Amino acid sequence: SPYEEGKILSLTVTEGVPPKKHAIKVEILRLIQPNTLSCVMEVNVLAGLSSIKQAKHSILKLFDWRYATQLRQDNEVDPWTPDHEDKYRAFVEDGGAAKFISYLEDDDDTDDGQLWDTAENETYLFDHCRDLHSCEVEAYSHLRDLQGKNIPQFFADVSFYAFSIQNALFEVRGILLELIPGYSLADLAEYAHPSSWQRICDEAVCTINLISDHGVLNEDVKPRNVLIRTQGKDSEDEVVVIDFAQCRFREMDQSEASWIHEKWEEDEEGAIGYVMAHKLKGAVRYRPSHRFLCQCTKCTTY
């Protein structure tokens, strides 16, 4: 992997309206393992992002299909090797990858029973990572007024080329985010006094619902994706929700009934409330808000 503590990465930043590109360098301070659908690391911005002073010490999230361990495992693709690189690069350079991506985008059911070869698997993962990145960037845009409070501050959209040739199908995209000092809600029992558990869990559910108010449906809500920002002795710790690469957004013309049905089926607040009540063995109580209570025939027939 190119990601090691102490290594310097050169990235291209896209920011502003209209979008402008410029170069920055970051130093990797710590890798946040394991790699899931992306590669996440704590970095120092060394140069190039002078407009955002607080971004110096940040989180860099790279949607690099080559080293996204969970993504590769979920899709039963072997770890990245020089042979994978050779086959993918050749597929890109002869035009096959672009055609395969068009096929993926045009075909609603890509699971047609055909076995894909190594190059096709890599192309699928590349394209999927591009979609994950686009989704997360869009989510932070939808949630702009929550940034720096209920979700991390979004600093910049970044990219670099995985190989020496500057081809769009070799581009790794990522985002630079505010570093949240603290711990995961999944580790609440380890880090917080029991007297604060109920308040923190209630706040986590409220924050999930606040995000819902912005027309976002998050398919990846779990205690691990909720951070508790530690504030010091005199202030209460705050809940910050992270990871928005697997979201859907309410369409402009989507009916209230249709949106409620989607939200009811996903039950984002239950993914925190029920799970934490079980995890803490009843030491906290969860009362569903039923704010997305679907009354359609499918949901009321058991």
Tab-separated table of C-alpha atoms in Angstrom:
chain	number	residue	atom	x	y	z
A	1	SER	CA	0.000	0.000	0.000
A	2	PRO	CA	1.198	3.555	-0.707
A	3	TYR	CA	-0.287	4.650	2.616
A	4	GLU	CA	2.245	4.539	5.443
A	5	GLU	CA	2.813	6.722	8.492
A	6	GLY	CA	5.271	9.493	7.692
A	7	LYS	CA	4.686	9.361	3.943
A	8	ILE	CA	3.998	12.590	1.994
A	9	LEU	CA	1.114	12.571	-0.516
A	10	SER	CA	0.684	15.106	-3.303
A	11	LEU	CA	-2.994	15.838	-3.941
A	12	THR	CA	-5.042	18.053	-6.214
A	13	VAL	CA	-7.704	20.099	-4.409
A	14	THR	CA	-10.915	21.267	-6.083
A	15	GLU	CA	-12.643	24.101	-4.233
A	16	GLY	CA	-14.573	27.290	-4.760
A	17	VAL	CA	-17.247	28.472	-7.193
A	18	PRO	CA	-16.465	28.163	-10.011
A	19	PRO	CA	-14.280	25.165	-9.081
A	20	LYS	CA	-10.538	25.813	-9.169
A	21	LYS	CA	-7.780	23.242	-8.802
A	22	HIS	CA	-4.464	23.579	-7.001
A	23	ALA	CA	-1.895	21.281	-5.402
A	24	ILE	CA	-1.418	20.471	-1.735
A	25	LYS	CA	0.880	18.137	0.179
A	26	VAL	CA	-0.128	16.155	3.240
A	27	GLU	CA	1.859	14.029	5.672
A	28	ILE	CA	0.256	10.815	6.931
A	29	LEU	CA	0.300	10.822	10.746
A	30	ARG	CA	-1.823	7.754	11.467
A	31	LEU	CA	-3.709	5.129	9.495
A	32	ILE	CA	-7.230	4.418	10.760
A	33	GLN	CA	-7.694	0.690	10.338
A	34	PRO	CA	-9.228	-1.456	9.072
A	35	ASN	CA	-9.787	-0.143	5.549
A	36	THR	CA	-13.481	-0.530	4.745
A	37	LEU	CA	-15.008	1.069	1.635
A	38	SER	CA	-12.234	3.662	1.700
A	39	CYS	CA	-8.781	4.323	3.143
A	40	VAL	CA	-8.903	6.756	6.072
A	41	MET	CA	-5.949	8.495	7.676
A	42	GLU	CA	-5.069	11.354	9.975
A	43	VAL	CA	-2.906	13.891	8.134
A	44	ASN	CA	-1.086	17.192	8.479
A	45	VAL	CA	-1.610	19.574	5.580
A	46	LEU	CA	1.917	20.816	4.859
A	47	ALA	CA	1.235	23.361	2.129
A	48	GLY	CA	-1.389	24.623	-0.271
A	49	LEU	CA	-4.532	24.976	1.854
A	50	SER	CA	-3.799	28.341	3.442
A	51	SER	CA	-7.433	29.465	3.113
A	52	ILE	CA	-8.516	26.979	5.778
A	53	LYS	CA	-6.192	27.234	8.782
A	54	GLN	CA	-8.169	24.766	10.898
A	55	ALA	CA	-7.715	22.130	8.165
A	56	LYS	CA	-4.007	21.704	8.949
A	57	HIS	CA	-4.687	18.654	11.118
A	58	SER	CA	-7.385	16.718	9.253
A	59	ILE	CA	-8.905	13.414	8.230
A	60	LEU	CA	-8.167	12.298	4.680
A	61	LYS	CA	-10.634	9.781	3.267
A	62	LEU	CA	-9.542	8.256	-0.053
A	63	PHE	CA	-11.881	6.089	-2.117
A	64	ASP	CA	-9.033	3.965	-3.466
A	65	TRP	CA	-10.476	0.786	-4.929
A	66	ARG	CA	-7.080	-0.918	-4.794
A	67	TYR	CA	-6.814	-0.918	-0.989
A	68	ALA	CA	-10.441	-0.694	0.190
A	69	THR	CA	-10.208	-4.051	1.980
A	70	GLN	CA	-13.856	-4.521	2.945
A	71	LEU	CA	-15.078	-3.430	-0.490
A	72	ARG	CA	-12.845	-6.020	-2.147
A	73	GLN	CA	-13.876	-8.732	0.302
A	74	ASP	CA	-17.581	-7.929	-0.060
A	75	ASN	CA	-17.250	-8.331	-3.835
A	76	GLU	CA	-15.046	-11.443	-3.535
A	77	VAL	CA	-12.139	-9.792	-5.333
A	78	ASP	CA	-8.607	-10.845	-4.363
A	79	PRO	CA	-6.196	-8.294	-2.861
A	80	TRP	CA	-4.545	-5.885	-5.306
A	81	THR	CA	-1.295	-7.177	-6.838
A	82	PRO	CA	1.067	-6.046	-9.648
A	83	ASP	CA	-0.787	-8.522	-11.910
A	84	HIS	CA	-4.101	-6.775	-11.131
A	85	GLU	CA	-2.452	-3.451	-11.962
A	86	ASP	CA	-1.084	-4.707	-15.293
A	87	LYS	CA	-4.447	-6.106	-16.364
A	88	TYR	CA	-6.432	-3.050	-15.276
A	89	ARG	CA	-4.041	-0.587	-16.925
A	90	ALA	CA	-4.124	-2.547	-20.177
A	91	PHE	CA	-7.948	-2.656	-20.052
A	92	VAL	CA	-8.077	1.118	-19.552
A	93	GLU	CA	-5.516	1.874	-22.241
A	94	ASP	CA	-7.230	-0.233	-24.935
A	95	GLY	CA	-10.621	1.399	-24.239
A	96	GLY	CA	-12.221	-1.690	-22.733
A	97	ALA	CA	-12.691	-0.176	-19.256
A	98	ALA	CA	-14.647	2.846	-20.532
A	99	LYS	CA	-16.957	0.544	-22.493
A	100	PHE	CA	-17.416	-1.711	-19.456
A	101	ILE	CA	-18.363	1.292	-17.268
A	102	SER	CA	-20.936	2.318	-19.892
A	103	TYR	CA	-22.322	-1.222	-19.731
A	104	LEU	CA	-22.517	-1.019	-15.922
A	105	GLU	CA	-24.330	2.326	-16.063
A	106	ASP	CA	-26.776	1.236	-18.774
A	107	ASP	CA	-27.618	-2.188	-17.327
A	108	ASP	CA	-29.855	-2.099	-14.244
A	109	ASP	CA	-29.091	-5.753	-13.498
A	110	THR	CA	-25.345	-6.248	-13.784
A	111	ASP	CA	-25.620	-9.655	-12.094
A	112	ASP	CA	-26.342	-11.478	-15.344
A	113	GLY	CA	-24.597	-14.688	-14.362
A	114	GLN	CA	-21.472	-13.918	-16.371
A	115	LEU	CA	-18.159	-14.244	-14.585
A	116	TRP	CA	-16.012	-11.128	-14.845
A	117	ASP	CA	-12.266	-11.356	-15.359
A	118	THR	CA	-9.697	-9.530	-13.219
A	119	ALA	CA	-9.734	-6.355	-15.323
A	120	GLU	CA	-13.535	-6.173	-15.271
A	121	ASN	CA	-13.617	-6.687	-11.495
A	122	GLU	CA	-11.119	-3.865	-11.001
A	123	THR	CA	-13.114	-1.602	-13.312
A	124	TYR	CA	-16.304	-2.316	-11.364
A	125	LEU	CA	-14.589	-1.500	-8.055
A	126	PHE	CA	-13.071	1.695	-9.502
A	127	ASP	CA	-16.480	2.835	-10.744
A	128	HIS	CA	-18.157	1.943	-7.446
A	129	CYS	CA	-15.576	3.965	-5.494
A	130	ARG	CA	-16.218	6.924	-7.773
A	131	ASP	CA	-19.935	6.639	-6.929
A	132	LEU	CA	-19.212	6.414	-3.184
A	133	HIS	CA	-17.113	9.574	-3.373
A	134	SER	CA	-19.781	11.470	-5.326
A	135	CYS	CA	-22.431	10.407	-2.808
A	136	GLU	CA	-20.409	11.581	0.195
A	137	VAL	CA	-19.610	14.946	-1.417
A	138	GLU	CA	-23.304	15.443	-2.216
A	139	ALA	CA	-24.291	14.504	1.343
A	140	TYR	CA	-21.951	17.105	2.842
A	141	SER	CA	-23.466	19.664	0.478
A	142	HIS	CA	-27.006	18.760	1.606
A	143	LEU	CA	-25.869	18.996	5.237
A	144	ARG	CA	-23.845	22.197	4.894
A	145	ASP	CA	-25.499	23.944	7.874
A	146	LEU	CA	-24.685	20.997	10.171
A	147	GLN	CA	-20.967	20.996	9.359
A	148	GLY	CA	-18.633	21.677	12.254
A	149	LYS	CA	-21.372	20.821	14.744
A	150	ASN	CA	-23.373	17.637	14.113
A	151	ILE	CA	-21.114	16.382	11.311
A	152	PRO	CA	-17.450	17.145	10.512
A	153	GLN	CA	-16.513	20.290	8.620
A	154	PHE	CA	-15.926	19.513	4.947
A	155	PHE	CA	-12.634	21.149	3.901
A	156	ALA	CA	-11.912	20.009	0.363
A	157	ASP	CA	-12.518	17.605	-2.505
A	158	VAL	CA	-9.174	15.968	-3.395
A	159	SER	CA	-7.721	13.595	-5.975
A	160	PHE	CA	-4.517	12.108	-7.326
A	161	TYR	CA	-3.536	9.694	-10.082
A	162	ALA	CA	-2.804	6.136	-8.979
A	163	PHE	CA	-0.277	5.691	-11.796
A	164	SER	CA	2.107	7.980	-13.685
A	165	ILE	CA	-0.259	8.381	-16.658
A	166	GLN	CA	-2.963	11.015	-16.124
A	167	ASN	CA	-6.048	9.106	-17.223
A	168	ALA	CA	-9.446	9.783	-15.599
A	169	LEU	CA	-9.826	6.033	-14.982
A	170	PHE	CA	-6.633	6.079	-12.889
A	171	GLU	CA	-7.861	8.911	-10.642
A	172	VAL	CA	-8.334	8.252	-6.920
A	173	ARG	CA	-10.795	10.701	-5.365
A	174	GLY	CA	-11.209	11.640	-1.749
A	175	ILE	CA	-12.258	14.251	0.779
A	176	LEU	CA	-10.485	16.236	3.482
A	177	LEU	CA	-12.517	16.555	6.690
A	178	GLU	CA	-12.344	17.971	10.184
A	179	LEU	CA	-10.604	15.696	12.692
A	180	ILE	CA	-12.984	14.869	15.571
A	181	PRO	CA	-11.111	14.186	18.830
A	182	GLY	CA	-12.922	11.567	20.855
A	183	TYR	CA	-14.248	8.036	20.582
A	184	SER	CA	-16.911	5.993	18.811
A	185	LEU	CA	-20.416	5.509	20.218
A	186	ALA	CA	-19.729	1.769	19.882
A	187	ASP	CA	-17.124	2.231	22.681
A	188	LEU	CA	-19.376	4.310	24.948
A	189	ALA	CA	-19.186	1.903	27.886
A	190	GLU	CA	-15.395	2.012	27.793
A	191	TYR	CA	-14.973	5.802	27.737
A	192	ALA	CA	-18.016	7.441	29.352
A	193	HIS	CA	-19.488	7.348	32.842
A	194	PRO	CA	-22.791	5.395	32.964
A	195	SER	CA	-24.576	8.531	34.162
A	196	SER	CA	-24.015	10.086	30.707
A	197	TRP	CA	-25.019	7.083	28.578
A	198	GLN	CA	-28.713	7.933	28.249
A	199	ARG	CA	-28.052	11.569	27.331
A	200	ILE	CA	-25.464	10.641	24.704
A	201	CYS	CA	-27.626	7.916	23.142
A	202	ASP	CA	-30.640	10.258	23.046
A	203	GLU	CA	-28.489	12.940	21.423
A	204	ALA	CA	-27.253	10.448	18.836
A	205	VAL	CA	-30.840	9.552	17.872
A	206	CYS	CA	-31.758	13.263	17.683
A	207	THR	CA	-28.770	13.932	15.420
A	208	ILE	CA	-29.751	11.091	13.088
A	209	ASN	CA	-33.222	12.640	12.842
A	210	LEU	CA	-31.749	16.106	12.275
A	211	ILE	CA	-29.888	14.709	9.268
A	212	SER	CA	-33.172	13.208	8.039
A	213	ASP	CA	-34.692	16.714	8.072
A	214	HIS	CA	-32.306	17.588	5.229
A	215	GLY	CA	-33.696	15.001	2.806
A	216	VAL	CA	-30.935	12.454	3.431
A	217	LEU	CA	-31.460	8.717	3.937
A	218	ASN	CA	-28.282	7.105	5.263
A	219	GLU	CA	-27.969	3.358	4.643
A	220	ASP	CA	-24.835	3.079	6.804
A	221	VAL	CA	-26.042	4.239	10.230
A	222	LYS	CA	-24.346	2.290	13.023
A	223	PRO	CA	-22.767	3.135	16.404
A	224	ARG	CA	-19.278	2.892	14.885
A	225	ASN	CA	-20.197	5.797	12.553
A	226	VAL	CA	-21.147	8.091	15.428
A	227	LEU	CA	-18.291	9.868	17.203
A	228	ILE	CA	-18.364	11.502	20.622
A	229	ARG	CA	-16.367	14.738	20.514
A	230	THR	CA	-14.612	15.108	23.865
A	231	GLN	CA	-14.868	18.720	25.081
A	232	GLY	CA	-12.927	18.740	28.328
A	233	LYS	CA	-13.994	18.693	31.959
A	234	ASP	CA	-16.309	21.715	31.909
A	235	SER	CA	-18.341	20.864	28.791
A	236	GLU	CA	-20.590	17.968	27.835
A	237	ASP	CA	-19.316	15.718	25.071
A	238	GLU	CA	-21.015	16.195	21.681
A	239	VAL	CA	-22.321	13.713	19.118
A	240	VAL	CA	-20.898	13.896	15.582
A	241	VAL	CA	-22.151	11.589	12.802
A	242	ILE	CA	-19.701	10.478	10.083
A	243	ASP	CA	-19.677	8.365	6.885
A	244	PHE	CA	-22.188	9.408	4.224
A	245	ALA	CA	-20.961	7.435	1.209
A	246	GLN	CA	-24.050	5.200	1.197
A	247	CYS	CA	-26.882	7.722	1.181
A	248	ARG	CA	-29.974	8.340	-0.884
A	249	PHE	CA	-31.468	11.780	-1.296
A	250	ARG	CA	-35.101	12.753	-1.464
A	251	GLU	CA	-36.103	13.611	-5.019
A	252	MET	CA	-37.712	17.003	-5.637
A	253	ASP	CA	-40.933	15.369	-6.863
A	254	GLN	CA	-40.973	12.465	-4.376
A	255	SER	CA	-44.240	12.203	-2.457
A	256	GLU	CA	-44.332	12.393	1.325
A	257	ALA	CA	-45.814	8.857	1.469
A	258	SER	CA	-43.005	7.430	-0.685
A	259	TRP	CA	-40.288	9.147	1.375
A	260	ILE	CA	-41.852	8.027	4.677
A	261	HIS	CA	-41.978	4.453	3.362
A	262	GLU	CA	-38.263	4.498	2.469
A	263	LYS	CA	-37.318	6.000	5.836
A	264	TRP	CA	-39.533	3.537	7.746
A	265	GLU	CA	-37.926	0.582	5.979
A	266	GLU	CA	-34.396	1.841	6.708
A	267	ASP	CA	-35.128	2.867	10.348
A	268	GLU	CA	-31.952	4.892	10.832
A	269	GLU	CA	-32.761	5.979	14.390
A	270	GLY	CA	-33.452	2.357	15.379
A	271	ALA	CA	-30.006	1.408	14.064
A	272	ILE	CA	-28.678	3.542	16.914
A	273	GLY	CA	-31.428	3.326	19.559
A	274	TYR	CA	-32.184	-0.395	19.504
A	275	VAL	CA	-28.542	-1.401	19.003
A	276	MET	CA	-27.234	0.713	21.896
A	277	ALA	CA	-30.047	-0.397	24.246
A	278	HIS	CA	-29.078	-4.004	23.496
A	279	LYS	CA	-25.332	-3.342	23.654
A	280	LEU	CA	-25.615	-1.640	27.057
A	281	LYS	CA	-27.882	-4.414	28.353
A	282	GLY	CA	-30.850	-2.196	29.157
A	283	ALA	CA	-28.840	0.509	30.930
A	284	VAL	CA	-30.311	2.941	28.397
A	285	ARG	CA	-33.866	3.048	27.068
A	286	TYR	CA	-34.861	3.747	23.502
A	287	ARG	CA	-38.297	5.121	22.666
A	288	PRO	CA	-38.901	5.212	18.889
A	289	SER	CA	-40.061	8.630	17.705
A	290	HIS	CA	-42.259	7.085	14.964
A	291	ARG	CA	-41.696	10.276	12.986
A	292	PHE	CA	-41.554	8.099	9.851
A	293	LEU	CA	-44.481	5.795	10.622
A	294	CYS	CA	-45.559	4.229	7.332
A	295	GLN	CA	-49.184	3.196	7.112
A	296	CYS	CA	-49.077	1.604	3.653
A	297	THR	CA	-50.487	-1.900	3.140
A	298	LYS	CA	-47.017	-3.440	2.854
A	299	CYS	CA	-45.869	-1.961	6.169
A	300	THR	CA	-49.042	-2.652	8.164
A	301	THR	CA	-49.561	-6.261	6.998
A	302	TYR	CA	-47.651	-8.883	8.912
